Every structure is written in structure tokens, then in C-alpha cells.
Tab-separated table of C-alpha atoms in Angstrom:
chain	number	residue	atom	x	y	z
A	182	UNK	CA	29.499	82.502	32.499
A	183	UNK	CA	26.073	81.050	31.816
A	184	UNK	CA	24.476	80.270	28.465
A	185	UNK	CA	21.031	81.796	28.175
A	186	UNK	CA	20.477	81.170	24.470
A	187	UNK	CA	21.900	78.958	21.754
A	188	UNK	CA	21.744	79.875	18.080
A	189	UNK	CA	22.924	78.083	14.965
A	190	UNK	CA	23.545	80.520	12.098
A	191	UNK	CA	23.343	79.087	8.587
A	192	UNK	CA	26.193	81.099	7.085
A	193	UNK	CA	29.256	83.141	7.985
A	194	UNK	CA	27.521	86.476	7.256
A	195	UNK	CA	24.639	85.376	9.470
A	196	UNK	CA	27.035	84.381	12.270
A	197	UNK	CA	28.842	87.718	12.009
A	198	UNK	CA	25.575	89.610	12.025
A	199	UNK	CA	24.429	87.774	15.151
A	200	UNK	CA	27.736	88.324	16.954
A	201	UNK	CA	27.744	91.969	15.935
A	202	UNK	CA	24.264	92.444	17.363
A	203	UNK	CA	25.056	90.555	20.554
A	204	UNK	CA	28.363	92.333	21.254
A	205	UNK	CA	29.900	91.074	24.519
A	206	UNK	CA	26.756	89.007	25.131
A	207	UNK	CA	27.637	86.719	22.198
A	208	UNK	CA	30.130	83.891	22.365
A	209	UNK	CA	31.360	81.776	19.463
A	210	UNK	CA	31.014	78.063	20.146
A	211	UNK	CA	32.788	75.329	18.175
A	212	UNK	CA	34.013	72.626	20.574
A	213	UNK	CA	32.788	74.659	23.506
A	214	UNK	CA	35.201	73.152	26.040
A	215	UNK	CA	36.600	76.510	27.145
A	216	UNK	CA	33.168	78.040	27.718
A	217	UNK	CA	32.565	75.754	30.697
A	218	UNK	CA	35.475	77.381	32.518
A	219	UNK	CA	34.787	81.028	31.765
A	220	UNK	CA	34.485	82.812	35.100
A	221	UNK	CA	31.627	85.050	36.138
A	222	UNK	CA	27.849	84.893	36.170
A	223	UNK	CA	27.303	86.871	32.974
A	224	UNK	CA	24.690	85.344	30.707
A	225	UNK	CA	25.708	84.968	27.080
A	226	UNK	CA	24.309	83.578	23.849
A	227	UNK	CA	26.284	80.760	22.232
A	228	UNK	CA	26.696	81.167	18.475
A	229	UNK	CA	27.369	77.646	17.232
A	230	UNK	CA	29.613	77.742	14.143
A	231	UNK	CA	29.988	73.975	13.706
A	232	UNK	CA	27.427	73.941	10.895
A	233	UNK	CA	29.360	76.414	8.731
A	234	UNK	CA	31.729	73.963	7.027
A	235	UNK	CA	34.784	75.147	8.931
A	236	UNK	CA	36.122	71.688	9.770
A	237	UNK	CA	38.672	70.606	7.136
A	238	UNK	CA	42.367	70.243	6.333
A	239	UNK	CA	43.513	70.819	2.781
A	240	UNK	CA	46.672	71.781	0.960
A	241	UNK	CA	46.376	74.924	-1.118
A	242	UNK	CA	49.544	76.048	-2.855
A	243	UNK	CA	52.293	76.630	-0.302
A	244	UNK	CA	49.938	76.288	2.682
A	245	UNK	CA	48.057	73.704	4.620
A	246	UNK	CA	44.731	75.353	5.352
A	247	UNK	CA	42.963	74.171	8.501
A	248	UNK	CA	39.365	75.241	9.142
A	249	UNK	CA	38.884	77.006	12.466
A	250	UNK	CA	36.365	74.426	13.697
A	251	UNK	CA	38.630	71.445	12.961
A	252	UNK	CA	39.013	69.244	16.055
A	253	UNK	CA	42.538	68.706	17.350
A	254	UNK	CA	42.180	64.948	16.870
A	255	UNK	CA	41.706	65.463	13.121
A	256	UNK	CA	44.917	67.500	13.002
A	257	UNK	CA	46.660	64.852	15.060
A	258	UNK	CA	45.573	62.058	12.708
A	259	UNK	CA	46.220	63.946	9.482
A	260	UNK	CA	49.289	62.936	7.531
A	261	UNK	CA	50.877	64.620	4.543
A	262	UNK	CA	54.293	65.441	3.137
A	263	UNK	CA	56.253	67.566	5.646
A	264	UNK	CA	53.261	67.722	7.971
A	265	UNK	CA	54.426	68.501	11.517
A	266	UNK	CA	51.276	69.581	13.378
A	267	UNK	CA	50.357	66.118	14.650
A	268	UNK	CA	53.140	65.979	17.251
A	269	UNK	CA	51.919	68.860	19.365
A	270	UNK	CA	48.234	67.980	18.948
A	271	UNK	CA	48.931	64.503	20.332
A	272	UNK	CA	50.287	66.197	23.482
A	273	UNK	CA	47.273	68.420	24.104
A	274	UNK	CA	45.018	67.229	26.912
A	275	UNK	CA	43.174	63.913	26.544
A	276	UNK	CA	41.667	61.911	23.713
A	277	UNK	CA	38.138	63.038	24.656
A	278	UNK	CA	39.114	66.721	24.670
A	279	UNK	CA	41.041	66.468	21.398
A	280	UNK	CA	37.915	65.011	19.772
A	281	UNK	CA	35.959	68.169	20.598
A	282	UNK	CA	38.389	71.047	21.116
A	283	UNK	CA	39.209	72.944	17.920
A	284	UNK	CA	42.216	74.799	16.539
A	285	UNK	CA	40.150	77.993	16.445
A	286	UNK	CA	39.117	77.663	20.065
A	287	UNK	CA	42.758	77.223	21.042
A	288	UNK	CA	43.863	80.472	19.476
A	289	UNK	CA	40.823	82.780	19.380
A	290	UNK	CA	41.375	83.350	23.089
A	291	UNK	CA	44.899	82.576	24.228
A	292	UNK	CA	45.182	80.900	27.605
A	293	UNK	CA	48.642	81.066	29.216
A	294	UNK	CA	49.163	77.316	28.869
A	295	UNK	CA	48.034	77.078	25.232
A	296	UNK	CA	50.409	75.146	22.972
A	297	UNK	CA	49.143	75.980	19.487
A	298	UNK	CA	50.002	79.716	19.582
A	299	UNK	CA	53.617	78.696	20.238
A	300	UNK	CA	53.680	76.313	17.299
A	301	UNK	CA	51.936	78.759	14.969
A	302	UNK	CA	54.364	81.542	15.902
A	303	UNK	CA	57.343	79.320	15.098
A	304	UNK	CA	55.697	78.060	11.904
A	305	UNK	CA	55.022	81.620	10.716
A	306	UNK	CA	51.370	80.696	10.194
A	307	UNK	CA	48.676	83.055	8.975
A	308	UNK	CA	45.274	83.395	10.581
A	309	UNK	CA	42.262	84.064	8.354
A	310	UNK	CA	39.722	86.459	9.857
A	311	UNK	CA	36.305	87.051	8.293
A	312	UNK	CA	34.951	90.565	8.490
A	313	UNK	CA	32.586	90.484	5.550
A	314	UNK	CA	35.571	89.377	3.491
A	315	UNK	CA	38.519	87.220	4.523
A	316	UNK	CA	41.859	88.704	5.524
A	317	UNK	CA	45.154	86.967	6.409
A	318	UNK	CA	46.931	88.072	9.566
A	319	UNK	CA	50.536	86.922	10.134
A	320	UNK	CA	51.221	85.084	13.395
A	321	UNK	CA	53.544	87.799	14.747
A	322	UNK	CA	50.763	90.345	14.463
A	323	UNK	CA	47.948	88.005	15.495
A	324	UNK	CA	49.708	86.922	18.692
A	325	UNK	CA	51.129	90.358	19.559
A	326	UNK	CA	48.433	90.525	22.264
A	327	UNK	CA	45.151	88.801	23.152
A	328	UNK	CA	43.460	88.143	19.745
A	329	UNK	CA	40.009	89.076	21.092
A	330	UNK	CA	40.790	92.603	19.836
A	331	UNK	CA	40.471	91.256	16.270
A	332	UNK	CA	36.955	89.897	16.740
A	333	UNK	CA	35.150	93.013	17.857
A	334	UNK	CA	32.241	93.810	15.611
A	335	UNK	CA	31.430	90.151	15.111
A	336	UNK	CA	34.498	89.230	13.043
A	337	UNK	CA	35.382	85.537	13.102
A	338	UNK	CA	38.459	83.379	12.798
A	339	UNK	CA	37.733	81.018	9.893
A	340	UNK	CA	41.002	79.238	9.127
A	341	UNK	CA	44.684	78.842	9.916
A	342	UNK	CA	47.230	78.679	7.093
A	343	UNK	CA	50.423	76.805	7.845
A	344	UNK	CA	53.329	77.036	5.389
A	345	UNK	CA	54.247	73.674	3.853
A	346	UNK	CA	57.769	72.963	5.039
A	347	UNK	CA	60.347	72.835	2.271
A	348	UNK	CA	62.990	70.123	1.990
A	349	UNK	CA	65.620	72.079	3.924
A	350	UNK	CA	63.164	73.191	6.638
A	351	UNK	CA	62.890	71.374	9.934
A	352	UNK	CA	60.400	71.703	12.755
A	353	UNK	CA	60.494	70.507	16.340
A	354	UNK	CA	58.251	71.058	19.335
A	355	UNK	CA	58.600	70.135	22.996
A	356	UNK	CA	56.005	70.298	25.734
A	357	UNK	CA	57.159	69.837	29.329
A	358	UNK	CA	54.422	68.695	31.698
A	359	UNK	CA	54.078	67.137	35.135
A	360	UNK	CA	52.153	64.225	33.650
A	361	UNK	CA	51.031	63.124	30.193
A	362	UNK	CA	47.775	65.062	30.040
A	363	UNK	CA	48.604	68.040	32.264
A	364	UNK	CA	48.771	71.654	31.168
A	365	UNK	CA	52.155	72.707	29.897
A	366	UNK	CA	54.885	74.040	32.167
A	367	UNK	CA	56.905	75.104	29.153
A	368	UNK	CA	56.168	74.671	25.451
A	369	UNK	CA	58.852	75.376	22.855
A	370	UNK	CA	58.608	75.237	19.062
A	371	UNK	CA	61.434	75.762	16.582
A	372	UNK	CA	61.580	76.122	12.822
A	373	UNK	CA	65.013	75.932	11.215
A	374	UNK	CA	65.969	76.597	7.626
A	375	UNK	CA	69.283	74.888	6.837
A	376	UNK	CA	71.620	75.315	3.895
A	377	UNK	CA	74.631	73.011	3.687
A	378	UNK	CA	74.465	72.385	7.414
A	379	UNK	CA	74.299	76.090	8.244
A	380	UNK	CA	71.259	77.772	9.810
A	381	UNK	CA	69.949	80.236	7.251
A	382	UNK	CA	67.034	81.329	9.417
A	383	UNK	CA	65.373	80.326	12.673
A	384	UNK	CA	62.061	80.992	14.384
A	385	UNK	CA	61.867	79.890	18.008
A	386	UNK	CA	58.808	80.508	20.172
A	387	UNK	CA	57.796	79.748	23.749
A	388	UNK	CA	54.626	79.547	25.749
A	389	UNK	CA	53.557	78.637	29.312
A	390	UNK	CA	56.139	79.631	31.899
A	391	UNK	CA	55.820	83.140	30.464
A	392	UNK	CA	52.813	85.465	30.647
A	393	UNK	CA	51.950	85.262	26.928
A	394	UNK	CA	53.345	83.216	24.005
A	395	UNK	CA	56.174	84.951	22.196
A	396	UNK	CA	59.140	84.454	19.912
A	397	UNK	CA	62.565	84.229	21.552
A	398	UNK	CA	64.548	86.706	19.462
A	399	UNK	CA	67.890	86.430	21.366
A	400	UNK	CA	67.761	82.652	20.840
A	401	UNK	CA	67.013	83.103	17.129
A	402	UNK	CA	69.860	85.642	16.791
A	403	UNK	CA	72.281	83.201	18.406
A	404	UNK	CA	71.425	80.624	15.729
A	405	UNK	CA	71.426	82.615	12.498
A	406	UNK	CA	74.409	81.947	10.234
A	407	UNK	CA	75.879	79.283	12.506
A	408	UNK	CA	76.414	75.572	12.026
A	409	UNK	CA	73.461	73.378	13.045
A	410	UNK	CA	75.298	71.598	15.856
A	411	UNK	CA	74.543	70.669	19.461
A	412	UNK	CA	77.147	73.152	20.707
A	413	UNK	CA	75.478	76.011	18.836
A	414	UNK	CA	72.033	74.909	20.006
A	415	UNK	CA	73.240	74.851	23.640
A	416	UNK	CA	74.688	78.326	23.325
A	417	UNK	CA	71.457	79.613	21.803
A	418	UNK	CA	69.309	77.931	24.470
A	419	UNK	CA	71.380	79.705	27.129
A	420	UNK	CA	69.971	82.983	25.796
A	421	UNK	CA	66.501	81.972	27.028
A	422	UNK	CA	66.960	83.921	30.257
A	423	UNK	CA	67.419	87.154	28.351
A	424	UNK	CA	64.679	86.331	25.862
A	425	UNK	CA	61.650	86.316	28.154
A	426	UNK	CA	60.408	86.831	31.698
A	427	UNK	CA	60.031	83.291	33.026
A	428	UNK	CA	57.455	82.802	35.734
A	429	UNK	CA	57.326	80.088	38.376
A	430	UNK	CA	54.221	78.087	39.193
A	431	UNK	CA	52.879	74.754	40.440
A	432	UNK	CA	55.530	74.775	43.171
A	433	UNK	CA	58.372	75.533	40.787
A	434	UNK	CA	60.567	78.610	40.900
A	435	UNK	CA	61.026	80.986	37.972
A	436	UNK	CA	64.658	79.872	37.790
A	437	UNK	CA	63.606	76.237	37.496
A	438	UNK	CA	61.182	77.105	34.683
A	439	UNK	CA	63.948	79.025	32.887
A	440	UNK	CA	66.248	76.017	33.125
A	441	UNK	CA	63.428	73.774	31.917
A	442	UNK	CA	62.976	76.144	28.983
A	443	UNK	CA	66.685	75.950	28.121
A	444	UNK	CA	66.613	72.154	28.051
A	445	UNK	CA	63.379	72.212	26.018
A	446	UNK	CA	64.832	74.689	23.511
A	447	UNK	CA	67.852	72.447	22.999
A	448	UNK	CA	65.562	69.466	22.508
A	449	UNK	CA	63.291	71.318	20.047
A	450	UNK	CA	66.274	72.533	18.014
A	451	UNK	CA	67.768	69.025	17.849
A	452	UNK	CA	64.425	67.720	16.630
A	453	UNK	CA	64.082	70.487	14.065
A	454	UNK	CA	67.589	69.828	12.705
A	455	UNK	CA	66.906	66.102	12.546
A	456	UNK	CA	63.645	66.822	10.677
A	457	UNK	CA	65.448	69.080	8.194
A	458	UNK	CA	68.253	66.597	7.574
A	459	UNK	CA	65.796	63.735	7.180
A	460	UNK	CA	63.716	65.630	4.663
A	461	UNK	CA	66.776	66.820	2.754
A	462	UNK	CA	68.113	63.279	2.334
B	100	UNK	CA	12.031	68.895	37.968
B	101	UNK	CA	14.226	70.680	35.435
B	102	UNK	CA	12.660	73.733	33.827
B	103	UNK	CA	13.277	73.411	30.107
B	104	UNK	CA	13.170	76.191	27.550
B	105	UNK	CA	14.517	74.478	24.446
B	106	UNK	CA	14.402	71.100	22.746
B	107	UNK	CA	17.212	69.016	21.346
B	108	UNK	CA	16.850	66.023	19.019
B	109	UNK	CA	19.488	63.400	18.468
B	110	UNK	CA	19.901	59.673	17.982
B	111	UNK	CA	20.514	58.058	21.344
B	112	UNK	CA	21.683	54.453	21.363
B	113	UNK	CA	20.130	53.937	17.954
B	114	UNK	CA	16.772	55.615	18.668
B	115	UNK	CA	15.758	59.091	17.553
B	116	UNK	CA	14.783	61.120	20.600
B	117	UNK	CA	13.752	64.660	21.443
B	118	UNK	CA	14.339	66.079	24.912
B	119	UNK	CA	13.524	69.287	26.683
B	120	UNK	CA	16.635	71.119	27.843
B	121	UNK	CA	18.180	74.519	28.563
B	122	UNK	CA	21.097	76.179	26.722
B	123	UNK	CA	23.359	75.774	29.753
B	124	UNK	CA	22.479	72.158	30.510
B	125	UNK	CA	25.311	69.667	30.064
B	126	UNK	CA	24.681	66.542	28.036
B	127	UNK	CA	25.662	64.526	31.111
B	128	UNK	CA	22.915	66.130	33.191
B	129	UNK	CA	20.337	65.503	30.483
B	130	UNK	CA	21.322	61.864	30.061
B	131	UNK	CA	21.200	61.129	33.777
B	132	UNK	CA	17.900	63.001	34.175
B	133	UNK	CA	16.444	60.875	31.384
B	134	UNK	CA	17.516	57.658	33.068
B	135	UNK	CA	20.828	56.921	31.337
B	136	UNK	CA	22.630	56.679	34.645
B	137	UNK	CA	25.396	54.354	33.523
B	138	UNK	CA	27.160	57.527	32.398
B	139	UNK	CA	28.759	58.742	35.618
B	140	UNK	CA	29.349	62.186	37.064
B	141	UNK	CA	32.944	62.204	38.286
B	142	UNK	CA	35.024	65.355	38.251
B	143	UNK	CA	32.605	67.448	36.189
B	144	UNK	CA	35.541	69.237	34.544
B	145	UNK	CA	36.778	66.981	31.767
B	146	UNK	CA	39.520	65.125	33.560
B	147	UNK	CA	38.399	61.751	34.929
B	148	UNK	CA	36.516	60.252	31.974
B	149	UNK	CA	33.687	58.662	33.998
B	150	UNK	CA	31.146	60.515	31.834
B	151	UNK	CA	32.599	59.393	28.483
B	152	UNK	CA	30.018	58.883	25.730
B	153	UNK	CA	30.400	58.503	21.983
B	154	UNK	CA	29.401	61.467	19.848
B	155	UNK	CA	29.273	60.399	16.209
B	156	UNK	CA	31.532	57.519	17.184
B	157	UNK	CA	34.123	59.646	18.966
B	158	UNK	CA	34.750	59.491	22.693
B	159	UNK	CA	33.834	62.776	24.395
B	160	UNK	CA	33.267	64.007	27.920
B	161	UNK	CA	29.515	64.490	28.430
B	162	UNK	CA	30.315	66.898	31.286
B	163	UNK	CA	32.019	69.295	28.837
B	164	UNK	CA	29.355	69.189	26.192
B	165	UNK	CA	26.207	71.282	26.213
B	166	UNK	CA	23.179	69.144	25.454
B	167	UNK	CA	22.316	71.536	22.603
B	168	UNK	CA	25.571	70.541	20.881
B	169	UNK	CA	24.176	67.044	20.325
B	170	UNK	CA	21.478	68.319	17.931
B	171	UNK	CA	21.215	66.023	14.905
B	172	UNK	CA	24.085	63.835	16.017
B	173	UNK	CA	24.484	60.272	17.221
B	174	UNK	CA	25.092	59.750	20.934
B	175	UNK	CA	25.902	56.388	22.466
B	176	UNK	CA	26.105	55.663	26.165
B	177	UNK	CA	27.297	52.693	28.184
B	178	UNK	CA	23.738	51.316	27.990
B	179	UNK	CA	24.456	50.538	24.318
B	180	UNK	CA	27.558	48.507	25.101
B	181	UNK	CA	26.141	45.653	27.109
B	182	UNK	CA	23.883	44.646	29.972
B	183	UNK	CA	24.320	42.713	33.192
B	184	UNK	CA	22.856	39.639	31.492
B	185	UNK	CA	24.549	40.199	28.165
B	186	UNK	CA	27.857	42.023	28.729
B	187	UNK	CA	30.215	42.980	25.918
B	188	UNK	CA	33.442	41.061	25.389
B	189	UNK	CA	35.470	43.795	27.112
B	190	UNK	CA	33.071	43.875	30.058
B	191	UNK	CA	33.447	40.108	30.448
B	192	UNK	CA	37.234	40.409	30.337
B	193	UNK	CA	37.160	43.178	32.943
B	194	UNK	CA	35.285	40.888	35.304
B	195	UNK	CA	37.522	37.926	34.522
B	196	UNK	CA	40.640	39.992	35.197
B	197	UNK	CA	39.298	41.292	38.515
B	198	UNK	CA	39.720	44.778	37.082
B	199	UNK	CA	36.615	46.272	38.682
B	200	UNK	CA	36.887	47.535	42.242
B	201	UNK	CA	34.587	50.482	42.933
B	202	UNK	CA	33.604	50.347	39.249
B	203	UNK	CA	32.895	54.048	38.871
B	204	UNK	CA	35.378	54.539	36.027
B	205	UNK	CA	34.363	51.423	34.108
B	206	UNK	CA	31.527	52.850	31.932
B	207	UNK	CA	33.920	55.520	30.655
B	208	UNK	CA	36.671	52.960	30.110
B	209	UNK	CA	34.290	50.772	28.110
B	210	UNK	CA	33.149	53.669	25.918
B	211	UNK	CA	36.719	54.786	25.150
B	212	UNK	CA	37.635	51.198	24.311
B	213	UNK	CA	34.549	50.959	22.090
B	214	UNK	CA	35.675	54.032	20.139
B	215	UNK	CA	39.110	52.470	19.800
B	216	UNK	CA	37.832	49.119	18.558
B	217	UNK	CA	35.445	50.660	16.064
B	218	UNK	CA	37.915	53.186	14.690
B	219	UNK	CA	41.391	51.710	14.579
B	220	UNK	CA	42.566	48.772	12.524
B	221	UNK	CA	46.071	48.616	13.990
B	222	UNK	CA	45.829	48.179	17.741
B	223	UNK	CA	49.394	48.787	18.856
B	224	UNK	CA	49.970	49.654	22.512
B	225	UNK	CA	50.770	53.286	21.747
B	226	UNK	CA	47.456	53.830	19.959
B	227	UNK	CA	45.518	51.964	22.630
B	228	UNK	CA	47.057	54.130	25.364
B	229	UNK	CA	46.215	57.249	23.380
B	230	UNK	CA	42.533	56.294	23.264
B	231	UNK	CA	42.528	55.516	26.981
B	232	UNK	CA	44.521	58.567	28.137
B	233	UNK	CA	41.416	60.445	29.261
B	234	UNK	CA	40.099	57.822	31.680
B	235	UNK	CA	41.339	57.724	35.248
B	236	UNK	CA	40.982	54.851	37.715
B	237	UNK	CA	41.775	55.516	41.373
B	238	UNK	CA	41.455	51.889	42.546
B	239	UNK	CA	43.311	49.468	40.349
B	240	UNK	CA	46.564	51.030	39.165
B	241	UNK	CA	45.355	50.213	35.636
B	242	UNK	CA	47.239	46.932	35.256
B	243	UNK	CA	44.197	44.658	35.333
B	244	UNK	CA	42.181	47.007	33.127
B	245	UNK	CA	45.052	46.933	30.665
B	246	UNK	CA	45.224	43.135	30.771
B	247	UNK	CA	41.479	42.905	30.102
B	248	UNK	CA	41.640	45.389	27.244
B	249	UNK	CA	44.662	43.778	25.636
B	250	UNK	CA	42.962	40.372	25.764
B	251	UNK	CA	39.836	41.837	24.174
B	252	UNK	CA	41.830	43.501	21.416
B	253	UNK	CA	43.922	40.417	20.733
B	254	UNK	CA	40.740	38.370	20.501
B	255	UNK	CA	39.254	40.907	18.102
B	256	UNK	CA	42.406	40.858	15.990
B	257	UNK	CA	42.251	37.071	15.811
B	258	UNK	CA	38.632	37.203	14.601
B	259	UNK	CA	38.436	40.355	12.455
B	260	UNK	CA	35.134	39.444	10.820
B	261	UNK	CA	33.269	39.492	14.126
B	262	UNK	CA	31.518	42.792	14.835
B	263	UNK	CA	32.086	44.460	18.184
B	264	UNK	CA	29.192	44.012	20.583
B	265	UNK	CA	28.480	47.726	21.067
B	266	UNK	CA	26.644	48.330	17.799
B	267	UNK	CA	24.393	45.302	17.808
B	268	UNK	CA	22.693	45.514	21.204
B	269	UNK	CA	19.126	46.386	20.336
B	270	UNK	CA	17.859	45.281	23.746
B	271	UNK	CA	20.139	47.551	25.757
B	272	UNK	CA	19.136	51.102	24.916
B	273	UNK	CA	18.587	52.227	28.479
B	274	UNK	CA	16.730	55.306	29.649
B	275	UNK	CA	13.395	55.733	31.355
B	276	UNK	CA	10.885	53.018	30.539
């Protein structure tokens, strides 16, 4: 992919109009890191959305709202009551990339190794898409397939809404990599809702090691209504094999990746339970 | 000679500049073309950190930034950090520690450390490593670089009122003369 033109719209309607007119020849640019690796010789026009005020983190009611052009390093550094997004952002790539790469860029086009779709699926986040007016799309629907389908006609991702965790909620994420800044082999995120030590509800999601990020329903089913204990977590993690089609890579077999996923699920659940207990105290 | 179709204006090492460019030109290519050759081309894919510059005070890879993205912003290169005759404190410590072998990674290391020193008040090892996690060195095994950096930071912590060298070097702006 080659940039042949670079435009800076002054407003969201203007950006949408430009993208609508350009069709497949238009490409949204915020951090722009992914554009450098887009294959092909097609020439495209970059539509720079960094001047549209889409870089912010604020709490609004029951949600943390993160602007689509917010760099990962801002999310990593942000602190607030029951804020859990910093952990995974710290594990994404390097300091220099996190300073530029944005939350929107991470989820507008989902790469197989992307970590944020996994976290947002587990968190039950909502994505805000602008199509002349703003509309919330729940994570399950947004990540049901490649989100590019939602941006035809110039529509834009403008924000991500993450539910503020309640006192009895706990969140944990685990990213398994070959080295500190490598792409993920397996990423797991878990959200647990506990009541008197019992799991009232669970959302567990995985990414990397599978073709596309997804929730692990058999793992969630094995948790619901049970005691939040290591034994239960181990039993649930063992359902990973049935939950998804694990794929080998980087010299590792599919079976190895599945086992890595099981260990990571256990770890994420332990962290989530610890988080919930800590917050409840 | 690069054929340019657009212009981009930004503050470079404290001076407002306007350059000819193209939409697909990387900031790294523009900087080197304009004589700021302390910023190195290493991997060209955002891994090694040799091309690290500061964009509005934040360390970024110039190889993964289109020059057009710098419009209206502040860019600082290694030329702002120190010179051969007047090196920064960290550069002096690097030499003293014998931390420079081939030296190719050092400009990037210095710029990441500059971002660290100008941003963070608490300089615990974990935070320092986070700021340096995007800079690779294939010669030294990092130990001597780490020793030099830790000494620099400890010195800075002992004298908090002293400004870091990077911002005050008016004679080290670099570029074509």
C-alpha cells in the first residue's frame, strides 16, 4: 500500500464525507503504524483523524469512554477506580509504538495477534461508530467478524466504552509471548462476577493461537455457579480444547498452543478472582 | 533528489521549519535527507529503535511515522541532545562505562532516555526498563548501557533542580548548514 495523498478533515462529518467519496481508496490514519505494513501496491489517500478531538479518557456514568485516537501509552498510564486496561496495554509492543498506536487502530482492523479485541470481548465493551450519528455496538457483535464491514460508506469508529467494574467484579489478562515485546502466542482475558465466593457470571475470551478473537463459551459454562477456586478454574481451563480451534505457529504445534492457552486461562482466572476479592474487601 | 509534492511544517530541535515531502515519505527519510543523520536507519519496521526521535516529547520510531504526521508538532532528534564537544550527561556516562561498541543504537537509546528523564519523576527500574524496551543493542548485552543510564538517573535524582541537557542545547540543532 502506498500513500498518494494526505488529508486532514476538520470535523467528523467532513472525515466521513471524504472516506465515503474515496471508498476503498481512503484509509483512516490515527497512529498510522499499521499502514506501513499493509500489503500491495494500491495507492490510497490517508484521512488523518488526529485533529478531531478523539484522544481522551473520561468516566461517563457506568462507562470509561476512550476516544478512538487515544494512544495506548495514555491508556497504560491512566489510573482510576477499578481501572484494568493498563495491564494489557503495558504488554503491547514497545514504548515507541505505544506512544503512537491507538485503541481505534488496534480494533478497526483486527490482526490475528491483536490483544485489545480479546480484552474488550471479556470486558463486554461497546464500540461507538459514527455514521452521521453515533451508535453503540456491543463487543460480541462488533467482533463477530472483521469490523471493516461496519465502516463501509465512510463510517468511523469514534470511541470505546468500557464498563466500570463493580466491587464484586474482577478482571485478569494474560499474554504469552516469546519475548517481552513480541507478538502474542496466546492472549486470554477473563471477567468474573463473584457473589459470596461463587461465580455468578464469567466472560472469558482468547486471541492469537486461534484464527480470530472469540469468547470461550465452554470455559465460561464450566465456571458459572461454581466456587471461585483453583480446582474449578483448572477444570474450566481444560475445556479450552473444545472451545476453539487452536493453531500452531512460530515452530510450535497446535497442541502446544492449546496447552499454553489452558495455563493462561488458569492464570487469568486466578488474577480475576484476586482482583474481585481485593476490590470487595 | 527527492521529488516532493507536499510541504510539512514542524518545530525541529527548537526551530520552526518547512520541508518539501511526499505523502508516503517516512519522517526518518526526510530527516536524513535534510542532514539530521544522527537518527539512524536500522530495521525500518519499528523494532530496533535506532531511529527514535521525540514527537511532542514522546519517543517514537521515525521509520513508522509519515513525515506528514509531524505537521504542527515538535520533533527532536539526537542532534538536540548533545554534540561531540558538548555531550549530554548520559552520553558522557555511556563513554565512561565503555557502553558504546558499534554505536549504531546509541542515538535511539539517548532519545528514549531523554523522554524518560523529562517525563517521569520516579525513576524506578521497572519504569526505566519500560521506556527503554523499544531499543535493541546487538553488541553490548545492555549491561554497560544500563550502568550508564542508572548513573545518569541517580545523578539527576540527587540534583533535581538541574535541567536535563537535551532542552538547553541551542548550538546543537543539526541539519544542513
